Coordinates of C-alpha atoms in Angstrom, one line a residue:
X1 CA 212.4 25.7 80.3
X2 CA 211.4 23.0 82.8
X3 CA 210.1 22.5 86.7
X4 CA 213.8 21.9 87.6
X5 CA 214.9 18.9 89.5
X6 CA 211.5 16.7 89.7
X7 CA 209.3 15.6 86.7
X8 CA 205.8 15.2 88.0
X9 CA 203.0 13.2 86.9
X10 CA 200.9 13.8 83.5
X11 CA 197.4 12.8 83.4
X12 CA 196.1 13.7 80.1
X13 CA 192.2 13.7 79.6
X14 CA 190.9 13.4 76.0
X15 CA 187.5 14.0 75.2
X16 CA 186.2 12.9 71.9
X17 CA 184.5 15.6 69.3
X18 CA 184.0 17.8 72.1
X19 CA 184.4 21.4 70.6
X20 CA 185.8 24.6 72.9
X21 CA 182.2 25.9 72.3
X22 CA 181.0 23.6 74.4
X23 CA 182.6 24.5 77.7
X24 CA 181.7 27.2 80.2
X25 CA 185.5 28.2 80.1
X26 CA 184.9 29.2 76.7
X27 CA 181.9 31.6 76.6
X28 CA 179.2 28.8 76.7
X29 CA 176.2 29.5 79.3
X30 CA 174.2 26.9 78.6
X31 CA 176.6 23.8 79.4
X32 CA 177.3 22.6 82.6
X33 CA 180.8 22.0 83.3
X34 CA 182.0 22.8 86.4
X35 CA 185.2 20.3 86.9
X36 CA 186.3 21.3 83.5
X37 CA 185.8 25.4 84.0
X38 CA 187.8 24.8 87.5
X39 CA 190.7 23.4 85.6
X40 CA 190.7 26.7 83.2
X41 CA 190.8 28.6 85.8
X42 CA 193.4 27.9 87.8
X43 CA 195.7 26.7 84.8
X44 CA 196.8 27.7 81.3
X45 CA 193.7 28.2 78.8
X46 CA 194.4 28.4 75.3
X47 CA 191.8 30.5 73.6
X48 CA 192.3 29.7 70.7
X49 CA 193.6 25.8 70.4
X50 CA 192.8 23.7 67.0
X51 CA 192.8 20.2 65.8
X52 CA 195.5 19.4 63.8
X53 CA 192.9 17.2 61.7
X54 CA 188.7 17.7 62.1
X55 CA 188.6 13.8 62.3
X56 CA 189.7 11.0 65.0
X57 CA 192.5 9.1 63.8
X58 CA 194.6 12.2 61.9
X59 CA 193.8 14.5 65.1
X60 CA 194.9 12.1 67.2
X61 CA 198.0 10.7 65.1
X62 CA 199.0 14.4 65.3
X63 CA 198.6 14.7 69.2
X64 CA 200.9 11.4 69.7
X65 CA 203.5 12.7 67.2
X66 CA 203.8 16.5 66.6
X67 CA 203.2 16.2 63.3
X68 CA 200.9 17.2 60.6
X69 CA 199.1 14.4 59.4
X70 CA 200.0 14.6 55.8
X71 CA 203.9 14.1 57.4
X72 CA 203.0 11.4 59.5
X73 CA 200.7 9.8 57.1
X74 CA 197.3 9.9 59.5
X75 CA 195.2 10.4 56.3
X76 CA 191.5 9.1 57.5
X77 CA 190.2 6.7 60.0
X78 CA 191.9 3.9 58.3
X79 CA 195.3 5.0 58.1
X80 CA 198.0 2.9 59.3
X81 CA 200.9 4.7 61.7
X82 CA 204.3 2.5 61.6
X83 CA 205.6 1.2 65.1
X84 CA 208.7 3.0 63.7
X85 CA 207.0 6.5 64.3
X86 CA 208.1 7.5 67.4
X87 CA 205.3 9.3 69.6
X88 CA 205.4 11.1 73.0
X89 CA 204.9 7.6 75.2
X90 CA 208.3 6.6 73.3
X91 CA 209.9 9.8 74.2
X92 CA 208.3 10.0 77.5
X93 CA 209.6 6.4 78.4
X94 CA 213.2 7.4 77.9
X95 CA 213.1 10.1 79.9
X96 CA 211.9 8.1 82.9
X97 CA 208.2 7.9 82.6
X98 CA 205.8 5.0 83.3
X99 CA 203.2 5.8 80.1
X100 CA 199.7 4.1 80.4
X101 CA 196.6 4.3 78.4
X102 CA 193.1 4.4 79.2
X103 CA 190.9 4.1 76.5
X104 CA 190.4 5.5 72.8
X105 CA 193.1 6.1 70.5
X106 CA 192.0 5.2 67.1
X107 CA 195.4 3.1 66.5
X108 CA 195.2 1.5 62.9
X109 CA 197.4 -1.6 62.3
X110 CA 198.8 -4.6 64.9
X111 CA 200.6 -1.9 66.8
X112 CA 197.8 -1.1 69.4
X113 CA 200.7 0.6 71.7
X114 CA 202.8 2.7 69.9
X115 CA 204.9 3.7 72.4
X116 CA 202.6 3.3 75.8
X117 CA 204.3 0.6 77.9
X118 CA 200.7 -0.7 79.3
X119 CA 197.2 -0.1 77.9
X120 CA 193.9 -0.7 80.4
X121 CA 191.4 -1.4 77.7
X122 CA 190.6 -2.1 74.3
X123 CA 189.7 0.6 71.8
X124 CA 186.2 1.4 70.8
X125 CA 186.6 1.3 67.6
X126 CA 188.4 -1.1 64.6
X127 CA 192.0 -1.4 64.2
X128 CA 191.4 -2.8 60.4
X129 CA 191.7 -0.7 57.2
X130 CA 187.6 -0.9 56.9
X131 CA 186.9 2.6 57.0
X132 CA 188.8 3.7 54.3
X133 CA 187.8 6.3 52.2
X134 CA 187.6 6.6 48.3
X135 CA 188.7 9.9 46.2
X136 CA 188.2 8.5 42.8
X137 CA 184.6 8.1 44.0
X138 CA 184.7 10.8 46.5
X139 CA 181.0 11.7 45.4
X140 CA 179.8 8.0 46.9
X141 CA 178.4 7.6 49.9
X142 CA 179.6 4.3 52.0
X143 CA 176.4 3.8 54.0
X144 CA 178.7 1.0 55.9
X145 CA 180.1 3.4 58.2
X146 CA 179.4 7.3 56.6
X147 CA 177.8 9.4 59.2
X148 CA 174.1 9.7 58.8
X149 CA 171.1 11.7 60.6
X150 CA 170.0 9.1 62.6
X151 CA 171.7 10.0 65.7
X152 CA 170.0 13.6 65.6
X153 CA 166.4 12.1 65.1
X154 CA 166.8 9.6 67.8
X155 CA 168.3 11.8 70.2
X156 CA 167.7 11.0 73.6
X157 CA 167.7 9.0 76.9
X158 CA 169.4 5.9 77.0
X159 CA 170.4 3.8 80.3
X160 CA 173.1 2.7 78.4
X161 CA 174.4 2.4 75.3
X162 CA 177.8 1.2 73.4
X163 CA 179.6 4.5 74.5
X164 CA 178.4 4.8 77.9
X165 CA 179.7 1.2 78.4
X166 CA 182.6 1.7 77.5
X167 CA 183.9 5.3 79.1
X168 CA 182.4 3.5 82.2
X169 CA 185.0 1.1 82.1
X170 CA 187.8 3.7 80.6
X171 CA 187.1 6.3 83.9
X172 CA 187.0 2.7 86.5
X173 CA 190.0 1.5 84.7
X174 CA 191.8 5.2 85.3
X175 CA 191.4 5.5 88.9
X176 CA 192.3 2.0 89.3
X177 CA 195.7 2.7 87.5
X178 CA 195.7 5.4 89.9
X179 CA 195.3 3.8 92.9
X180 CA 197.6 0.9 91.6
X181 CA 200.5 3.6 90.6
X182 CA 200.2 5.1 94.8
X183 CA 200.2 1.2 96.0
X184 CA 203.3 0.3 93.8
X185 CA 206.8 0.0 94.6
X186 CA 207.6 1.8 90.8
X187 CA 209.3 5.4 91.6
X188 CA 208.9 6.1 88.0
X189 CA 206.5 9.1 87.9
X190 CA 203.7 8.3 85.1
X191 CA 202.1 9.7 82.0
X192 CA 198.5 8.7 82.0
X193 CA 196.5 9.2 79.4
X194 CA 192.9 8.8 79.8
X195 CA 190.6 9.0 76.4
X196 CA 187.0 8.8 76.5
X197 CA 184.7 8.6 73.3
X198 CA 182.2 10.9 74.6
X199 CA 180.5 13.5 73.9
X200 CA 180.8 11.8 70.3
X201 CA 177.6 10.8 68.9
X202 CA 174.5 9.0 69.0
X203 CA 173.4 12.2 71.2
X204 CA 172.2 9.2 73.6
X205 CA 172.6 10.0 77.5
X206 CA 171.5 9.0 80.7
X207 CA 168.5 10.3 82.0
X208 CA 170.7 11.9 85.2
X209 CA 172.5 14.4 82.5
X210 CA 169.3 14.6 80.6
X211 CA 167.9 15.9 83.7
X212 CA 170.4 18.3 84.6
X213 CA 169.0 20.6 81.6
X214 CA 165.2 20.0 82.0
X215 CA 165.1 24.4 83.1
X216 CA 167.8 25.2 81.1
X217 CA 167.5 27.2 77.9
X218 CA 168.9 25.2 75.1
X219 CA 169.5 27.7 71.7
X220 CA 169.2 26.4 68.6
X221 CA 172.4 27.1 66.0
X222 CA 173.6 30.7 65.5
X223 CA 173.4 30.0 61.9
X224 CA 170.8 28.2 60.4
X225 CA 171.1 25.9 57.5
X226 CA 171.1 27.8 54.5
X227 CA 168.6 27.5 51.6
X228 CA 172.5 27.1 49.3
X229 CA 175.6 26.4 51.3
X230 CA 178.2 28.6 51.5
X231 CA 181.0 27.1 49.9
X232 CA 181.6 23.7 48.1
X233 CA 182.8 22.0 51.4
X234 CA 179.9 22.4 53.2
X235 CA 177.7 20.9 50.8
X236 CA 179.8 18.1 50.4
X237 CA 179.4 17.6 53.8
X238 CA 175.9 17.9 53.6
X239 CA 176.0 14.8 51.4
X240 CA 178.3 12.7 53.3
X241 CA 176.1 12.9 56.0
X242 CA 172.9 11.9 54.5
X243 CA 171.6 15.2 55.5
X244 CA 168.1 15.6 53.4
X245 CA 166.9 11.4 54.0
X246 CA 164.9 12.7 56.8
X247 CA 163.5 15.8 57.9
X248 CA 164.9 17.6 60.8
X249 CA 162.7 19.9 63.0
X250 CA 164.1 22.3 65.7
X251 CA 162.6 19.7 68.6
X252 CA 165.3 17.1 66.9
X253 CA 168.1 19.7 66.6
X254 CA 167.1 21.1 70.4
X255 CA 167.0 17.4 71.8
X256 CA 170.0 16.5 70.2
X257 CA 172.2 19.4 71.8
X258 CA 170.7 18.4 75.0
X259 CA 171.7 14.8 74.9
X260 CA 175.5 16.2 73.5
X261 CA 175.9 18.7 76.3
X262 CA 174.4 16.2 78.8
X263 CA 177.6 13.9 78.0
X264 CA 179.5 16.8 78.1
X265 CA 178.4 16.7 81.7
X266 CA 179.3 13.0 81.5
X267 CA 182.8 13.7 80.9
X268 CA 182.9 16.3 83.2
X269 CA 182.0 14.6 85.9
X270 CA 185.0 12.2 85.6
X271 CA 187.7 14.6 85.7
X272 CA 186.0 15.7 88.7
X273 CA 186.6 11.7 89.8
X274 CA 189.9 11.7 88.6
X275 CA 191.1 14.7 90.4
X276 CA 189.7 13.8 93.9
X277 CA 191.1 9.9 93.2
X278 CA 194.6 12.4 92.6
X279 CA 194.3 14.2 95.9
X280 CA 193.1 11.0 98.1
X281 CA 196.5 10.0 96.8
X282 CA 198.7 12.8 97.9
X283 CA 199.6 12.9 94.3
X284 CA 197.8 16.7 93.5
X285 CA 200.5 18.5 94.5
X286 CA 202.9 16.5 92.0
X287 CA 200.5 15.7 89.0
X288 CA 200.1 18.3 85.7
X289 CA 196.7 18.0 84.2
X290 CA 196.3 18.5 80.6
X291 CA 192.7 18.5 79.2
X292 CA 191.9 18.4 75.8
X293 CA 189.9 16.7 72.7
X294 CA 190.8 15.5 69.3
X295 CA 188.2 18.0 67.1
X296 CA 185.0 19.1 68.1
X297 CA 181.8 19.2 66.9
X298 CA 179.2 21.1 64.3
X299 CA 175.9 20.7 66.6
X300 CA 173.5 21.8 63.4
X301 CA 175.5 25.1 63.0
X302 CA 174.9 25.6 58.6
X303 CA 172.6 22.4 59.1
X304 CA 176.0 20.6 59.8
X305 CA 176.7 17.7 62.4
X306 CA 179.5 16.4 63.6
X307 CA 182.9 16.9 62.6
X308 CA 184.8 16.8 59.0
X309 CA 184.9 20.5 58.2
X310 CA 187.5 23.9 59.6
X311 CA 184.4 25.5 60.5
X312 CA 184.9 26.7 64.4
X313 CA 182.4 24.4 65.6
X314 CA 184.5 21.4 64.5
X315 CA 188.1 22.8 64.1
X316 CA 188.1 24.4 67.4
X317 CA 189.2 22.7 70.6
X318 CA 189.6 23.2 74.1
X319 CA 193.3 22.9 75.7
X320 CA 194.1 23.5 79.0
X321 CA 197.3 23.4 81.2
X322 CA 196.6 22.7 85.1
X323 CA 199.6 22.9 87.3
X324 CA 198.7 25.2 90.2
X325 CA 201.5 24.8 92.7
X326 CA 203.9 26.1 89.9
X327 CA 202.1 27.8 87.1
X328 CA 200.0 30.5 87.8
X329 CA 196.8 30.8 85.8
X330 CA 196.2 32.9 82.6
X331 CA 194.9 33.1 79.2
X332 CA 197.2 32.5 76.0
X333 CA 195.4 33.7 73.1
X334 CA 197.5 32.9 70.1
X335 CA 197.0 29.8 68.3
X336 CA 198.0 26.5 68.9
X337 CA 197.4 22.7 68.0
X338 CA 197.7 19.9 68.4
X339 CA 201.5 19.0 67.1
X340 CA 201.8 21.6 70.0
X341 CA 201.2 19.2 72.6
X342 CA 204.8 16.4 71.8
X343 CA 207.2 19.1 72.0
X344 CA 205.3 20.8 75.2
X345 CA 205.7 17.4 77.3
X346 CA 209.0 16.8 76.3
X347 CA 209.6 20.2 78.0
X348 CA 207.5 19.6 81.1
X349 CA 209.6 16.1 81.4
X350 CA 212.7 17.3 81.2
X351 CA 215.2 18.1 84.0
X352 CA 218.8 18.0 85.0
X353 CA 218.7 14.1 85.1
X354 CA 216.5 13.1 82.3
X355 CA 217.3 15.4 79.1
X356 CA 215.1 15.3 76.3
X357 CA 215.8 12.8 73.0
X358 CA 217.0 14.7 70.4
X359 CA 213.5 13.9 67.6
X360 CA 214.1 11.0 65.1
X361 CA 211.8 12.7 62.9
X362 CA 210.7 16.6 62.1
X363 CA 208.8 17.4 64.7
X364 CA 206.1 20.2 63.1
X365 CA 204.7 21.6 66.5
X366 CA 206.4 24.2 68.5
X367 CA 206.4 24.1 72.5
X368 CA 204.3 25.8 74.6
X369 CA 205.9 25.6 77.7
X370 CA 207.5 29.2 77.7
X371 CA 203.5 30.5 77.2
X372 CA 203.0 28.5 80.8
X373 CA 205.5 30.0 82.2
X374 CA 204.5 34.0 81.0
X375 CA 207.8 34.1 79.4
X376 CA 208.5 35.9 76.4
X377 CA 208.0 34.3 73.4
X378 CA 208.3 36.2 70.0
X379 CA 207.2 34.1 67.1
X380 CA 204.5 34.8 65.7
X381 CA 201.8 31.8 66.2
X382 CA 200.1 29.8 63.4
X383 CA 197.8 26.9 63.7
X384 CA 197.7 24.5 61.2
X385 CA 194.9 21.7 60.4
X386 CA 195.0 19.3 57.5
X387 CA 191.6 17.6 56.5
X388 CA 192.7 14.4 53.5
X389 CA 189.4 11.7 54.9
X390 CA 186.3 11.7 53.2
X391 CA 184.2 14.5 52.0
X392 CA 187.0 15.9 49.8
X393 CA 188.7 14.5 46.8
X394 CA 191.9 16.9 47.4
X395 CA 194.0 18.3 50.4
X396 CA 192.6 20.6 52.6
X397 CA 194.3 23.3 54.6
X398 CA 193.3 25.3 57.1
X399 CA 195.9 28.1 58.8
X400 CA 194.8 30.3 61.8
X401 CA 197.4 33.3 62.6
X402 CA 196.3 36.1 64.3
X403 CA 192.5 37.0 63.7
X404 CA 192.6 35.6 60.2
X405 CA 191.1 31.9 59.8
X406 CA 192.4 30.9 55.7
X407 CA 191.5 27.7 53.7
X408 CA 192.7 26.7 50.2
X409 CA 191.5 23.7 48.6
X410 CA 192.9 23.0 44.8
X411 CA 188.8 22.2 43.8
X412 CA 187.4 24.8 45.9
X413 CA 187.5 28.5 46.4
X414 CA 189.4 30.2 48.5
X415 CA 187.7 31.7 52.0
X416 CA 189.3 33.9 54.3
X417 CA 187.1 34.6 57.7
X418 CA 188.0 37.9 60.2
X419 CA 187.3 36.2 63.4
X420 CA 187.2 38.9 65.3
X421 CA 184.6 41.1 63.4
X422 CA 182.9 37.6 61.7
X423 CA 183.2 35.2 64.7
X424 CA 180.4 33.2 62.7
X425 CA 182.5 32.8 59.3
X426 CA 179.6 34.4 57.2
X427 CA 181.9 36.8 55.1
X428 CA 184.4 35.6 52.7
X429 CA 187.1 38.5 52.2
X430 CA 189.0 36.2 49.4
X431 CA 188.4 38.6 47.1
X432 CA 188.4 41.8 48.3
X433 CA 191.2 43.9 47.0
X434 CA 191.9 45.4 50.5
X435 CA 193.3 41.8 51.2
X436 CA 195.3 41.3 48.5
X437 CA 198.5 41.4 50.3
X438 CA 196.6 39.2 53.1
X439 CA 195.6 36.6 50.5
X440 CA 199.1 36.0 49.1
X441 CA 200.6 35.7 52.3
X442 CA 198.8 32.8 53.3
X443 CA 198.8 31.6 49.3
X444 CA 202.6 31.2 49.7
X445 CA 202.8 29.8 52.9
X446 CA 200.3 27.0 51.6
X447 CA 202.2 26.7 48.2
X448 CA 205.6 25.9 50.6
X449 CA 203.1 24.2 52.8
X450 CA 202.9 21.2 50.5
X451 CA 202.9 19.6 46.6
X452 CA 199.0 19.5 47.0
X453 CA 199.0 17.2 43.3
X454 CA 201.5 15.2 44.5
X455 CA 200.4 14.2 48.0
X456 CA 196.9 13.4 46.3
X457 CA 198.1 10.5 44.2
X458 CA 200.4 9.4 47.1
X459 CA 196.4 9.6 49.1
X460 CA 194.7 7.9 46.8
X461 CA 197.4 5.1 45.8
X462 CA 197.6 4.8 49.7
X463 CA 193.9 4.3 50.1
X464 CA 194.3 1.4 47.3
X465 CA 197.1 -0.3 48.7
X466 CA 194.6 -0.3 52.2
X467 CA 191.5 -1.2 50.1
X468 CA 193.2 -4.1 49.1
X469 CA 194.9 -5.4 51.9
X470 CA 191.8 -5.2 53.8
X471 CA 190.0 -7.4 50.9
X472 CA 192.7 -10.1 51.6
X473 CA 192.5 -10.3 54.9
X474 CA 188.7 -10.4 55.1
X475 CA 188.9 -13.7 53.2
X476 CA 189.6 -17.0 55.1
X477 CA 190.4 -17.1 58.7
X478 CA 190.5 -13.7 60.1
X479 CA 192.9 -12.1 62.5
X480 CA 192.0 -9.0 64.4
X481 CA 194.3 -6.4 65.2
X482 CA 192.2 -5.2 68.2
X483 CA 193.9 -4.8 71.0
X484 CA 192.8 -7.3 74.3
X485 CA 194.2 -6.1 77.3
X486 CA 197.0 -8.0 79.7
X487 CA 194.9 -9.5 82.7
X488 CA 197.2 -12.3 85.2
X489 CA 194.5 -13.5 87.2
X490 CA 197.1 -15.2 89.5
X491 CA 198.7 -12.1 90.7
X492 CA 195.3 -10.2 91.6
X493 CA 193.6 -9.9 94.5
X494 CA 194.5 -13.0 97.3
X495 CA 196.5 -15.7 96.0
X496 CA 197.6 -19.1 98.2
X497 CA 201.0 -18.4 96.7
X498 CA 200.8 -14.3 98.5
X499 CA 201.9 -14.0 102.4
X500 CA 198.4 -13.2 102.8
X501 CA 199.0 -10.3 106.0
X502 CA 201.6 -8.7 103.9
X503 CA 199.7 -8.6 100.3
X504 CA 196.8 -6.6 102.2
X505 CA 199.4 -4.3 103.8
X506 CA 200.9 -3.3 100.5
X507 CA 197.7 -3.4 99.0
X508 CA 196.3 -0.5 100.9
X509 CA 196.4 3.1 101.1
X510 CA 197.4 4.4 103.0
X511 CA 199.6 2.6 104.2
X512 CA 198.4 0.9 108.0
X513 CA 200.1 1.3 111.3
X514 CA 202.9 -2.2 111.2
X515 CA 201.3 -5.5 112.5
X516 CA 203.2 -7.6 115.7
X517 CA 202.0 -10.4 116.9
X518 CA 202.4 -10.1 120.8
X519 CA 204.3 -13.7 120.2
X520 CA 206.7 -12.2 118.5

């Protein structure tokens, strides 16, 4: 189960809320994506990928450590992750890696690292327990830093704006790394992650992407808002977001896709970058691309936006394997997530010299190397997602297996979805007698699943123990926990202290012809 004597290169690239349904590799026509489509396919596309948690921080606290977020304690955007928790950068390091990352990972807490020996940049976002969500209030709204329907109405062209600035400098810093890894003397093959926030709202981009769907037909959402939504969720959504303090007409839904597909473009565009940075490099050959995002996104599908709910337009994420020169290309259509992804690199890492760790903790995702290599593999597949943030004021679960989408909520109703004959989750079968035996299969998994009771008093007293910790700290001299990258200023570029002929020798590549003075 692994590439035999060499490990290559990783270069992960993250989006950020961009959802599977907005790719050309999966069934979009209306997106432009070549660079992304190119990776599908010629590598390993998985169909039918989901986030392990339809909001940043869990999603991603799950991608770094295998593990269901309820397990590793990646409740909301506020949750704190120990340095104690070991993630794939910790693993990866053992086994020989260099690990680096380029931009957004939503880390919580004065551990901005967790695991990654070198980071290029700050994040985008707070490292401070100020987002955190309240469940014995859970009908509030926290205007502060809730989601609202501004970024739909204002939807647009922007030369820059907060996020364009700052995957800007997350893409430069990238290719930089890239280009510093080739120049280096460090044999250590890397893991290089590289995280950008878009296509994540305000649906603000530049008037190059903008133009790139001036002819193109832009539809609005398969399912309208409905007149009552279909399930408790939904309309607490609908609140969280602020949905009815403005109108919305189809011009503001229309623009609003448009801007989110243009920085779909956005993104796109950089992996085309990083790739030909890769192959100026001579590092193609030896470098395994993994492309994916942390949850996607609802685009006005049931009058929803953004993310927060198992609905396919936000649970449902794109995941792609790209290793041409020694997995061939196909389609693996049972689910996966994102707890998936630890176990999968610790196979791709592993070889005759560098075994893998044997897991500190339970590790809850299940490898998906022997589906790269078309090798049989017998279990049967479930995907699981956890939702515990705002929005809800009890656990919510989500499994996928086989064509079946289920979700149990203790306040809610049950809804099971046929995805195959209901791709648009408009029929409930809960209650039909025919899936009886259906319903109680995934009623007993979710029952072993968890204490859904218990784990929502450990929630809430967790969200006060943040609350007020965060209260503290906000009085008196404050001290961030954002990260501020390494810079030595005397090492870069020329230096008086640097044997000036040989600094620009080794700081090229490739590498020039030798130098000798004809008075040597």
């Amino acid at each position: 189960m692994n590439l035999g004597k060499h490990q290559p290169n990783i270069l992960i690239i993250m989006a950020d809320q961009l959802t599977a349904k907005a790719l050309g590799c999966y069934g979009n026509t209306e997106v432009i994506s070549p660079n992304i489509d190119r990776l599908s396919k010629t590598g390993i596309h998985f169909e039918k990928a989901y986030t392990s948690s339809p909001l940043c921080t869990p999603a991603r606290y799950a991608f770094m450590t295998g593990q269901n977020v309820s397990r590793c304690k990646g409740y909301d955007n506020a949750s704190y992750m120990a340095s104690t928790r070991p993630t794939f950068a910790h693993y990866l390091r053992l086994m020989g890696y260099h690990t680096c990352l380029s931009g957004k990972m939503h880390f919580v807490g004065p551990d901005q690292l967790h695991g990654f020996e070198k980071r290029l940049t700050t994040d985008v976002y707070p490292a401070e327990f100020g987002w955190v969500p309240d469940w014995t209030r859970s009908g509030e709204r926290i205007d502060l830093w809730y989601h609202n329907m501004s970024s739909v109405v204002q939807a647009g062209v922007a030369a820059i704006t907060n996020q364009l600035a700052y995957d800007d400098l997350v893409g430069f810093s990238a290719v930089r790394e890239i280009y510093d890894h080739v120049r280096s003397d460090d044999i250590r093959p890397f893991c290089l992650v590289v995280s950008f926030i878009h296509p994540h709202d305000p649906y603000a981009t530049r008037q190059k992407y903008w133009s790139m769907y001036e002819d193109q037909h832009i539809s609005l959402p398969t399912v309208p808002r409905p007149h009552v939504q279909p399930d408790p969720h939904n309309s607490r959504l609908e609140s969280v977001i602020d949905i009815d303090a403005v109108p919305i007409t189809d011009n503001d839904i229309i623009n609003a896709r448009r801007a989110y597909f243009g920085n779909v473009s956005y993104v796109d565009e950089w992996v085309g970058r990083l790739q030909d940075v890769l192959q100026e490099c001579g590092l193609e050959k030896n470098t395994l691309i993994m492309f994916t995002s942390d949850h996607g996104d609802m685009l006005g599908e049931f009058g929803l936006w953004y993310k927060m709910s198992f609905r396919e337009w936000s649970a449902r994420i794109p995941l792609i394997i790209n290793y041409p020169d020694q997995l061939s290309s196909r389609t693996v259509n049972s689910p996966v997530s994102h707890v998936d992804v630890l176990p999968t690199l610790l196979d791709i890492a592993h070889t005759q010299e560098f075994h893998q760790p044997e897991p500190i903790d339970p590790i809850d995702g299940q490898s998906l190397w022997l589906q790269c290599l078309d090798e049989p593999d017998d279990d049967q597949k479930m995907a699981i997602s956890e939702y515990l943030a705002e929005g809800t004021s009890a656990p919510m679960l989500m499994l996928r297996e086989g064509q079946y989408k289920y979700i149990n909520c203790d306040t809610d109703p049950e809804l099971l979805f046929d995805l195959e004959s209901d791709p648009d989750e408009l029929i409930n079968l809960a209650e039909l007698p025919s899936c009886k035996d259906l319903m109680q299969h995934f009623r007993s998994f979710a029952m072993n699943h968890w204490d859904s009771q218990n784990l929502q008093q450990e929630i809430i007293q967790d969200q006060r123990r943040r609350r007020m910790v965060h209260a503290a700290l906000m009085k008196g001299k404050r001290t961030d926990w954002d990260y501020t990258p390494y810079q030595n200023a005397s090492e870069e570029y020329t230096r008086a202290h640097m044997d000036l002929t040989q600094h620009d020798i080794k700081s090229r590549f490739p590498r020039p012809k030798p130098f000798k003075a004809n008075s040597e």
